[in-house]
Short mmCIF file of C-alpha atoms in Angstrom, two decimals:
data_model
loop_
_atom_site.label_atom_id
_atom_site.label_comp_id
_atom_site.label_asym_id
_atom_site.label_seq_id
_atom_site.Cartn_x
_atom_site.Cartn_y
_atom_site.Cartn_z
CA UNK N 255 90.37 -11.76 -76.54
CA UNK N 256 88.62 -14.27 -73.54
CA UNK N 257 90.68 -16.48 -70.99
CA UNK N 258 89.27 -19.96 -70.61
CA UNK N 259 90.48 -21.61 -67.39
CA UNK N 260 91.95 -25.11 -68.27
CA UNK N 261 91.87 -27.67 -65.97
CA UNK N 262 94.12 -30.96 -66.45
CA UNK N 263 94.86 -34.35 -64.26
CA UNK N 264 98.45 -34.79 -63.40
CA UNK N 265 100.50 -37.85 -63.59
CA UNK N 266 98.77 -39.36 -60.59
CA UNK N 267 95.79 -38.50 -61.45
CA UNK N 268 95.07 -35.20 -59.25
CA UNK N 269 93.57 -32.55 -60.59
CA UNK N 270 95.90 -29.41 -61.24
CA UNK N 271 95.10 -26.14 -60.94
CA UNK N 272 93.39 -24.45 -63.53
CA UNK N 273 95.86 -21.87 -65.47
CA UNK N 274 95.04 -19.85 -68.43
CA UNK N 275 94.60 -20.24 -72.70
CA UNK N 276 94.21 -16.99 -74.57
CA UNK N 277 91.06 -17.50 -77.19
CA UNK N 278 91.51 -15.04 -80.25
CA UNK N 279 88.41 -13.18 -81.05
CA UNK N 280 88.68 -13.76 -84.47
CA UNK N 281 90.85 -16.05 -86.90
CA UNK N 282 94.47 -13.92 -86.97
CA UNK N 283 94.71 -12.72 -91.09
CA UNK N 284 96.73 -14.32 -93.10
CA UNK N 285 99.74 -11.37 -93.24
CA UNK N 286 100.66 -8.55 -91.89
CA UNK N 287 99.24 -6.51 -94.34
CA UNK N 288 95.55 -7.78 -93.98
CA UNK N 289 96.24 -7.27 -90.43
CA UNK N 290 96.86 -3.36 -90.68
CA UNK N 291 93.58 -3.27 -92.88
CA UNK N 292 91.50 -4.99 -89.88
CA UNK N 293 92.60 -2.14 -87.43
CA UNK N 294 92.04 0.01 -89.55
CA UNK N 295 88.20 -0.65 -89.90
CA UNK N 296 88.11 -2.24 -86.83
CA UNK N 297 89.45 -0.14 -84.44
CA UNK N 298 87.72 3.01 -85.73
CA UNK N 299 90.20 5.10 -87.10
CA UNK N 300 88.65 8.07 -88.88
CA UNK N 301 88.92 8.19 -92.93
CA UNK N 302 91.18 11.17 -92.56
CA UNK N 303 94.07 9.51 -90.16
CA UNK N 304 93.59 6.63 -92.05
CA UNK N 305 96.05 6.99 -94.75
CA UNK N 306 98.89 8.08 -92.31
CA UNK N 307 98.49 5.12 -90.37
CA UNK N 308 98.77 2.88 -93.84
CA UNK N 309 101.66 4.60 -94.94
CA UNK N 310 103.42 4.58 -91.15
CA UNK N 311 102.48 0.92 -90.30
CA UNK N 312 103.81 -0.11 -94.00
CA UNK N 313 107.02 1.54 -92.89
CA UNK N 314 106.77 -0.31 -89.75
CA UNK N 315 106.03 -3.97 -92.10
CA UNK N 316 109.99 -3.57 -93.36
CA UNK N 317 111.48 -3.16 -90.17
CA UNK N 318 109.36 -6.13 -88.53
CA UNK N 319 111.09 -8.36 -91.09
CA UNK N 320 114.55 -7.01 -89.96
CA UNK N 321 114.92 -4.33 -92.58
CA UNK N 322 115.39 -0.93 -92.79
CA UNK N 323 112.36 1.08 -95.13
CA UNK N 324 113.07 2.73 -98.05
CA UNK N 325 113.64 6.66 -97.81
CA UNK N 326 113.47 8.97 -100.82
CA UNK N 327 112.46 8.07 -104.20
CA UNK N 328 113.30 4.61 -103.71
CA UNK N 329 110.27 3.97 -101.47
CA UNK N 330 107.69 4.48 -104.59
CA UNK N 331 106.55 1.48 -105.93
CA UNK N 332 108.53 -0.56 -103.32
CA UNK N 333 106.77 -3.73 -102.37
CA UNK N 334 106.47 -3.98 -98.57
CA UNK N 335 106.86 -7.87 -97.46
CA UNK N 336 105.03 -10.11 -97.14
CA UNK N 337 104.69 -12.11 -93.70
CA UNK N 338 102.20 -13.58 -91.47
CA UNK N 339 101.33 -11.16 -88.08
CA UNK N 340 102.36 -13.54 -85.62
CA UNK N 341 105.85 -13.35 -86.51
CA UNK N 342 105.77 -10.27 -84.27
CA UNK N 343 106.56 -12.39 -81.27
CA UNK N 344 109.76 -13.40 -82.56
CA UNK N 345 111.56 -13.36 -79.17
CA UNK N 346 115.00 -12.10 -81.33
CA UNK N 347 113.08 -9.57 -82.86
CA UNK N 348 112.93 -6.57 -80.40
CA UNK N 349 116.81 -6.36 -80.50
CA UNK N 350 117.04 -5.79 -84.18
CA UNK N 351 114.00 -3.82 -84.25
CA UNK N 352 115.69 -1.54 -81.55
CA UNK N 353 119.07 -0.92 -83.92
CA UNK N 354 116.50 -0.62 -87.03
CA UNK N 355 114.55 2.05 -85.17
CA UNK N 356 117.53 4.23 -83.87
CA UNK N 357 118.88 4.24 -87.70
CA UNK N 358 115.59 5.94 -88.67
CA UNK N 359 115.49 8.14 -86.32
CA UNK N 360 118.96 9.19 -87.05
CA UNK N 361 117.93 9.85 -90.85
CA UNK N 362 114.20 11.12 -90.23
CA UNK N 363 113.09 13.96 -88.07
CA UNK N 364 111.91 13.65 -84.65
CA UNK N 365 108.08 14.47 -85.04
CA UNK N 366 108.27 11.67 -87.99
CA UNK N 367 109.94 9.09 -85.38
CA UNK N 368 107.57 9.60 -82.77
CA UNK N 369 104.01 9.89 -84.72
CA UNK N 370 105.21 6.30 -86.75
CA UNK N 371 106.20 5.03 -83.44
CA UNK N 372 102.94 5.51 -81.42
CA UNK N 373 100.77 4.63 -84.30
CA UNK N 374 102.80 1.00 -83.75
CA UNK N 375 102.07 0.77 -80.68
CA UNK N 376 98.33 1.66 -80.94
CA UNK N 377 98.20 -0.92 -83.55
CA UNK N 378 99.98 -3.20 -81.90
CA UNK N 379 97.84 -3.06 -78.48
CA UNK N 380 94.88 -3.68 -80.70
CA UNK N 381 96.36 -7.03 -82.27
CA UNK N 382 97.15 -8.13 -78.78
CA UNK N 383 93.83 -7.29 -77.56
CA UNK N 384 92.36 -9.43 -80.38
CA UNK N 385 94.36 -12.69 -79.85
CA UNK N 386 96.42 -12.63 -82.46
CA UNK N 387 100.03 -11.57 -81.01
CA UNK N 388 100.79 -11.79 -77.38
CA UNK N 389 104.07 -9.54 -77.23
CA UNK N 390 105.04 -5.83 -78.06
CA UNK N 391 108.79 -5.47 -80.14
CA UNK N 392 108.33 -1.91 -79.35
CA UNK N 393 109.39 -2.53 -75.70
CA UNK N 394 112.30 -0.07 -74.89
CA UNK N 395 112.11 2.18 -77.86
CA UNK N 396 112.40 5.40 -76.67
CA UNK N 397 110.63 8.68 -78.46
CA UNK N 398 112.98 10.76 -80.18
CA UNK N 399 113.29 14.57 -78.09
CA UNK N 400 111.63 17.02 -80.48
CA UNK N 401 113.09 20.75 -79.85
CA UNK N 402 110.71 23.43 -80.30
CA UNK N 403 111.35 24.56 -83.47
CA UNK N 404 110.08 28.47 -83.33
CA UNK N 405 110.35 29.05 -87.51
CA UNK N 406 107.42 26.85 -88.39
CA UNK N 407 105.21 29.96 -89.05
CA UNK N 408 106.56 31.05 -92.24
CA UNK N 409 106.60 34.72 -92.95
CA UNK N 410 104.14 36.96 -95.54
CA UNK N 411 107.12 37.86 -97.88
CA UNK N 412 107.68 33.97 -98.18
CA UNK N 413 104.12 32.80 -98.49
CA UNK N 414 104.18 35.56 -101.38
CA UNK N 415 107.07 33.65 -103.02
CA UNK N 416 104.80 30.39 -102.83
CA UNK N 417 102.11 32.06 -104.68
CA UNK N 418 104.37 32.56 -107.64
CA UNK N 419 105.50 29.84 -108.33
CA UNK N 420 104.77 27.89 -111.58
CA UNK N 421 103.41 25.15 -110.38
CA UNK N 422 100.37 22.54 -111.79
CA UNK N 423 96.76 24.01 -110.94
CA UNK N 424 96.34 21.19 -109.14
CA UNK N 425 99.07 22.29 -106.50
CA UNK N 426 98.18 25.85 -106.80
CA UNK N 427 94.23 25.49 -105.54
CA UNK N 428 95.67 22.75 -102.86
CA UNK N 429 98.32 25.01 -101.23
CA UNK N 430 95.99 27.90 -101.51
CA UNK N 431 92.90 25.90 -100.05
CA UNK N 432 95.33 24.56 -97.01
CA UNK N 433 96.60 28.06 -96.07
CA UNK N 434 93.17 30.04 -96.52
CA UNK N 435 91.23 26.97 -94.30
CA UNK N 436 94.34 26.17 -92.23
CA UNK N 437 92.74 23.24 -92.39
CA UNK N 438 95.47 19.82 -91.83
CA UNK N 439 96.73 18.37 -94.68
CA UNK N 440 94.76 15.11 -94.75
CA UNK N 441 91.63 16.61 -94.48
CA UNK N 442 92.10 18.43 -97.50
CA UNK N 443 92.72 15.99 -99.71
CA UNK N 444 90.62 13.52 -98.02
CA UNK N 445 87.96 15.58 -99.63
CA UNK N 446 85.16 14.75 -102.57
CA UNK N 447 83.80 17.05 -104.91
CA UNK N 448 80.12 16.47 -103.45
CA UNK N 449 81.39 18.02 -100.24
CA UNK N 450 82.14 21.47 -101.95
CA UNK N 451 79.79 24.16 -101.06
CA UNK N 452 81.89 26.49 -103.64
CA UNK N 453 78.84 29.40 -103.25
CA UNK N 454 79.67 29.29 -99.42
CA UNK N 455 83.26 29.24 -99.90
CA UNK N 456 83.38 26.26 -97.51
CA UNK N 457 83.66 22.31 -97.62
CA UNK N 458 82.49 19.41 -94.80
CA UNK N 459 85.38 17.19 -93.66
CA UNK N 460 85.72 14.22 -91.57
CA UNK N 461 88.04 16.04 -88.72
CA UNK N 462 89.94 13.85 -86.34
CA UNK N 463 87.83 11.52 -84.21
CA UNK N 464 85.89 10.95 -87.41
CA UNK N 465 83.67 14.31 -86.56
CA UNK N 466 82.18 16.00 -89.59
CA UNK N 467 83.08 20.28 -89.55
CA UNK N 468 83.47 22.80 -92.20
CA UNK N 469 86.49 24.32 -93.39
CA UNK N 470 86.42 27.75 -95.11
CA UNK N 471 88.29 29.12 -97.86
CA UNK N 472 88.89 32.75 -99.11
CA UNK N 473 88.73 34.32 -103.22
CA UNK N 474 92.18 32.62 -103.82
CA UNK N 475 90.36 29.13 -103.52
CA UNK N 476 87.29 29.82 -104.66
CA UNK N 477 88.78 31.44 -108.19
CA UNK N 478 90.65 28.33 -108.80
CA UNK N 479 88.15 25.04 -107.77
CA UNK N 480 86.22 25.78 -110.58
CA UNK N 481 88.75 25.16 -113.56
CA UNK N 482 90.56 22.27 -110.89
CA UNK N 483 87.10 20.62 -110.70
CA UNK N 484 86.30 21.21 -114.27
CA UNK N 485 82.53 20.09 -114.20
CA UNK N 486 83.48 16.60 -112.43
CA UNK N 487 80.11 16.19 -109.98
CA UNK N 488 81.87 13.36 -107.40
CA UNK N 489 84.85 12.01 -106.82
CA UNK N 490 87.92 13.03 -105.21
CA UNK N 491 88.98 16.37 -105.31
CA UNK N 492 92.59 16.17 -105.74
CA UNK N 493 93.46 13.76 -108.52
CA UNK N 494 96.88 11.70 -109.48
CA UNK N 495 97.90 12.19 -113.05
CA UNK N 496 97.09 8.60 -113.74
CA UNK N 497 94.77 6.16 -113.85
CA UNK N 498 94.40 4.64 -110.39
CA UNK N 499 95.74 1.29 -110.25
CA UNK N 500 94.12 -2.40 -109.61
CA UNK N 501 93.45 -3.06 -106.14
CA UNK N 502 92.86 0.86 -105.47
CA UNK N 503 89.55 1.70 -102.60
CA UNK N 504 86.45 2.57 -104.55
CA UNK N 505 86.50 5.25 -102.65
CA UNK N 506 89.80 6.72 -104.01
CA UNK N 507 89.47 6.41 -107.51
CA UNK N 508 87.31 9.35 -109.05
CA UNK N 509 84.28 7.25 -110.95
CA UNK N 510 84.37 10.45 -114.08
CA UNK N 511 88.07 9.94 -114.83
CA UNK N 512 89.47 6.80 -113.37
CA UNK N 513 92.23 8.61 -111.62
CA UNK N 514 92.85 8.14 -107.33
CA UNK N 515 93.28 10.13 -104.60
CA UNK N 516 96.11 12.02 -104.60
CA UNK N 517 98.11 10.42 -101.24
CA UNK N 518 99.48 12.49 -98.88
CA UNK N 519 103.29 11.13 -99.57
CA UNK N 520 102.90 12.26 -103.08
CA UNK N 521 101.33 15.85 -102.30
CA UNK N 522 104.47 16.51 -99.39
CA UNK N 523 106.93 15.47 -102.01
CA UNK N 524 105.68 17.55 -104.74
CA UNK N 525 105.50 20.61 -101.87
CA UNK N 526 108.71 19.80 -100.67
CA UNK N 527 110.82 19.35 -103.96
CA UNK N 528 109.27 23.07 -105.16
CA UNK N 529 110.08 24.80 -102.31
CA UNK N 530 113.61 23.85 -101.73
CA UNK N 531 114.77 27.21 -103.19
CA UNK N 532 112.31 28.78 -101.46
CA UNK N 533 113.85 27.28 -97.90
CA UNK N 534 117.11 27.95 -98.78
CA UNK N 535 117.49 31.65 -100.46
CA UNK N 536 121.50 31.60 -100.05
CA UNK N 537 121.83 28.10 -102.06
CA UNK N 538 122.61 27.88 -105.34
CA UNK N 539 119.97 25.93 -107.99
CA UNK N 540 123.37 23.45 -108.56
CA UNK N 541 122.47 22.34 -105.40
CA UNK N 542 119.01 21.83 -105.10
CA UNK N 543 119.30 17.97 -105.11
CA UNK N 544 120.64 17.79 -101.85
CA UNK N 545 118.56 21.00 -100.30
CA UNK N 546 115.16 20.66 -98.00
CA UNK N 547 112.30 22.10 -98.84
CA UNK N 548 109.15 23.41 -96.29
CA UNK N 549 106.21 20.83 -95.50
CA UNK N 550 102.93 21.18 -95.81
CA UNK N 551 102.12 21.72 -92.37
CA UNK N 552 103.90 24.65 -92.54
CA UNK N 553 101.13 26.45 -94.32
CA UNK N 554 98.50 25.75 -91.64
CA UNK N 555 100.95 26.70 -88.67
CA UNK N 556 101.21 29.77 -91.01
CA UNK N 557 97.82 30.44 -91.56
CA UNK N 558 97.06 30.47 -87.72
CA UNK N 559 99.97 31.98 -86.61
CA UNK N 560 99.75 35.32 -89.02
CA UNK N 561 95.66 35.02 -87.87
CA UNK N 562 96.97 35.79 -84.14
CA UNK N 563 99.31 38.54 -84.84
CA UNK N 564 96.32 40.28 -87.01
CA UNK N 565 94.78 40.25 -83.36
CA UNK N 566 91.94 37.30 -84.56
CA UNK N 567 90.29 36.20 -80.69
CA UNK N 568 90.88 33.39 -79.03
CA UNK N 569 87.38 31.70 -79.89
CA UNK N 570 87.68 32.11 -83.00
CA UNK N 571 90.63 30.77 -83.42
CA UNK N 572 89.57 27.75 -81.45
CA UNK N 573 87.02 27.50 -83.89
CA UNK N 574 89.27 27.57 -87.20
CA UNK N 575 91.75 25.72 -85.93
CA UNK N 576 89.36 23.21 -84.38
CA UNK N 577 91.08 22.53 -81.32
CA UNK N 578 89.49 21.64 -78.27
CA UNK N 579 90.98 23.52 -75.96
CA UNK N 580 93.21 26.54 -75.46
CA UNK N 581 96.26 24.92 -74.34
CA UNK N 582 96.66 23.62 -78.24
CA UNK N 583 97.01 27.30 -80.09
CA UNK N 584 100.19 28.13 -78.06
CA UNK N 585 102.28 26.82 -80.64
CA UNK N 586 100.30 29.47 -83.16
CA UNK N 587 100.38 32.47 -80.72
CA UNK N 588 103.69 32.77 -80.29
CA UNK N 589 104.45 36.34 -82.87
CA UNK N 590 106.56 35.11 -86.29
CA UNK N 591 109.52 36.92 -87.43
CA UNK N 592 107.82 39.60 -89.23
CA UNK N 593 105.60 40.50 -86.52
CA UNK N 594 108.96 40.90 -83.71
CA UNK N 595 110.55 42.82 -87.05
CA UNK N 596 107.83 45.40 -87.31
CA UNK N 597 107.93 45.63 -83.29
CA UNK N 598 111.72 46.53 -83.21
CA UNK N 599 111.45 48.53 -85.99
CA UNK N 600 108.73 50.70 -84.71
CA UNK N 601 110.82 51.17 -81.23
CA UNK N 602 114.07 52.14 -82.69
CA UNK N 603 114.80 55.80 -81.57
CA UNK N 604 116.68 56.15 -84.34
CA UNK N 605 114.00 55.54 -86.65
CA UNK N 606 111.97 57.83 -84.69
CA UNK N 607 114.45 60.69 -85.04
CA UNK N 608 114.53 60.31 -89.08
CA UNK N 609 110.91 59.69 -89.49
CA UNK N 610 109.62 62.63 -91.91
CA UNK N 611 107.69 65.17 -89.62
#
C-alpha cells in the first residue's frame, strides 16, 4: 500500500497539518474467497504449499463469519461463505474469533492449530500490506503447546502390516512412493506423470520455496507406477475416482481422463480411516468408528527415522530429507522403538547366559 499526506483548511481557514490516507495497491476482490486466490499467486506461495493454505484459509473463511468449520465427513462438499474481505475489521470480531479458535483447538491437534493459525496470519499481513484490510482478528490468539510426541516413527513390524493391506492400487503405489522417497505428502501428489523418470526410479518436484529437486523411489514403487499410470503420458499422477468438477484448475484435472488431483484432505482420510486398526491393535473392529488412525506424515518421519538407525550419514540424510540444515533431522535421529528393543535385548545377561554356544 502508499500513504498520501492530506492536507485540509480548518474552520478558519488555517491550514492543518497534513495526516495520513492509506491508498490500496489494487481494487480489494470482491470476497473473501477471491481474496485467498490473490495471495496465493501473488504472494508466491509454491504449487506444493498451495493446497494447504486453500484448505486452512477456507477453514479460517467459517470462523471469520462467526462460525465454527465443519470437522469430519461433514466438511465435504460444505460450501464455505460467502463475504466480502473487508469484513475482517469488524471491531466485534476478534472476541468471537478468539472463543471460535480455542473450540478448535480443543477438538483438533496442536500441530493442526498452529500451522492453520500462522498461515492466517501470513495471509492476513499480506492483505494489510495491500490496502485492503487495516486490522489483524488474530490479535491475542495464542499457539496451541505441541508436546513432543516420540512415537511418530512407526516401527518395521507395523509398516509390514501397511503393506498388506487391501487397499486400491492407487493407495498402494502412493503410500509406497511416500515411504521409499520420504518425500512430504504434498509433493507427492502434487506430481504429473511428465515428471516421472520411472527408468531412474526418481521424479522432479516443486519442494518448498518453490525449488525444483528429485525424489527417489525403490522396486516397491517402481513395480507398481506402471499399472497406476496405465499408459496416461500427462496429467496428474494421483487421480480422484471421478470426473473433476466445473470450476476445477486446468492444472488439476488430468486432460486423458477428466479426473483431478487427488487433494491432500481426501488422501489423509483414506490413510487414516485404513489404518485405524492398525493404530489401535487392542480395539475391537465394533469400534473402529470412533478409533484414530496414523497420518501420512508418519510414513516420511518413518522412512528417515529407520534410515538413521541403519547408520545412513548425516549428508545424506540432509540430502533425502532435503533439509537445510542439521538442526532439522533431530526429530528423525532420535532411535524408534525397535531399534532401543534390539539394544536391550542384546544387553540382557540373561539372554547372554541362554544364548546357544
Amino acid at each position: 500500500m502508499t500513504i498520501e499526506p492530506v492536507t485540509e483548511l480548518g474552520s478558519e481557514g488555517a491550514l492543518r497539518l497534513p495526516h495520513a490516507r492509506v491508498v490500496p495497491l489494487s481494487a480489494p476482490p470482491a470476497s473473501y474467497t477471491a481474496a485467498v486466490e490473490r495471495y496465493l499467486t501473488g504472494a508466491g506461495i509454491a504449487k506444493s504449499s498451495a493446497r494447504i493454505y486453500r484448505i486452512s484459509l477456507t477453514t479460517w473463511g467459517w470462523m471469520l463469519t462467526g462460525e465454527p468449520a465443519p470437522t469430519g465427513p461433514a466438511r465435504r462438499g460444505a460450501k464455505p461463505p460467502v463475504f466480502p474481505v473487508a469484513a475482517i475489521d469488524d471491531p466485534a470480531l476478534p472476541e468471537v474469533l478468539a472463543e471460535l479458535a480455542a473450540a478448535r483447538a480443543d477438538e483438533m491437534d496442536a500441530d493442526t492449530v498452529n500451522r492453520e493459525l500462522s498461515i492466517a496470519r501470513k495471509s492476513i499481513g499480506w492483505w494489510q500490506r495491500q490496502g485492503w484490510i487495516e486490522g489483524d482478528p488474530t490479535i491475542g490468539i495464542e499457539r496451541r503447546p505441541a508436546p513432543p510426541d516420540r512415537t511418530k516413527a512407526l516401527a518395521e513390524n507395523q509398516i509390514a502390516a501397511l503393506w498388506r493391506l487391501d487397499v486400491a492400487l492407487r493407495e498402494k503405489t502412493q503410500w509406497k512412493m511416500l515411504y521409499e522417497s520420504a518425500a512430504r505428502t504434498d509433493e507427492v501428489l502434487c506430481l504429473n506423470v511428465e515428471d516421472l523418470y520411472p527408468q531412474d526410479k526418481r521424479g522432479r518436484i516443486t519442494a518448498k520455496g518453490g525449488a525444483t529437486e528429485w525424489i527417489h523411489w525403490q522396486s516397491g514403487t517402481a513395480q507398481l507406477l506402471p499399472r497406476l499410470i496405465a499408459r496416461r503420458t500427462r496429467g496428474p499422477l494421483f487421480l480422484t475416482d471421478r470426473k473433476a468438477p466445473a470450476g476445477t484448475p486446468t492444472l488439476d484435472v488430468c486432460p486423458e481422463t477428466g479426473r483431478a488431483r487427488l487433494s491432500y484432505r481426501r488422501a489423509e482420510e483414506i490413510f487414516e480411516e485404513n489404518t485405524r486398526l492398525l493404530a489401535n491393535p487392542l480395539a475391537s473392529p465394533d469400534d473402529i468408528e470412533d478409533l484414530d488412525g496414523w497420518t501420512l506424515h508418519r510414513l516420511r518421519h518413518s522412512a528417515l527415522t529407520h534410515d538413521a538407525e541403519d547408520g545412513t550419514s548425516t549428508p545424506m540424510l540432509l540430502a533425502r530429507s532435503r533439509h537445510a540444515s542439521v538442526r532439522s533431522l533431530e526429530r528423525y535421529a532420535r532411535p524408534g522403538v525397535d531399534s532401543v528393543a534390539r539394544h536391550v535385548a542384546e544387553r540382557d545377561p540373561a539372554a547372554r547366559r541362554n544364548a546357544p554356544r
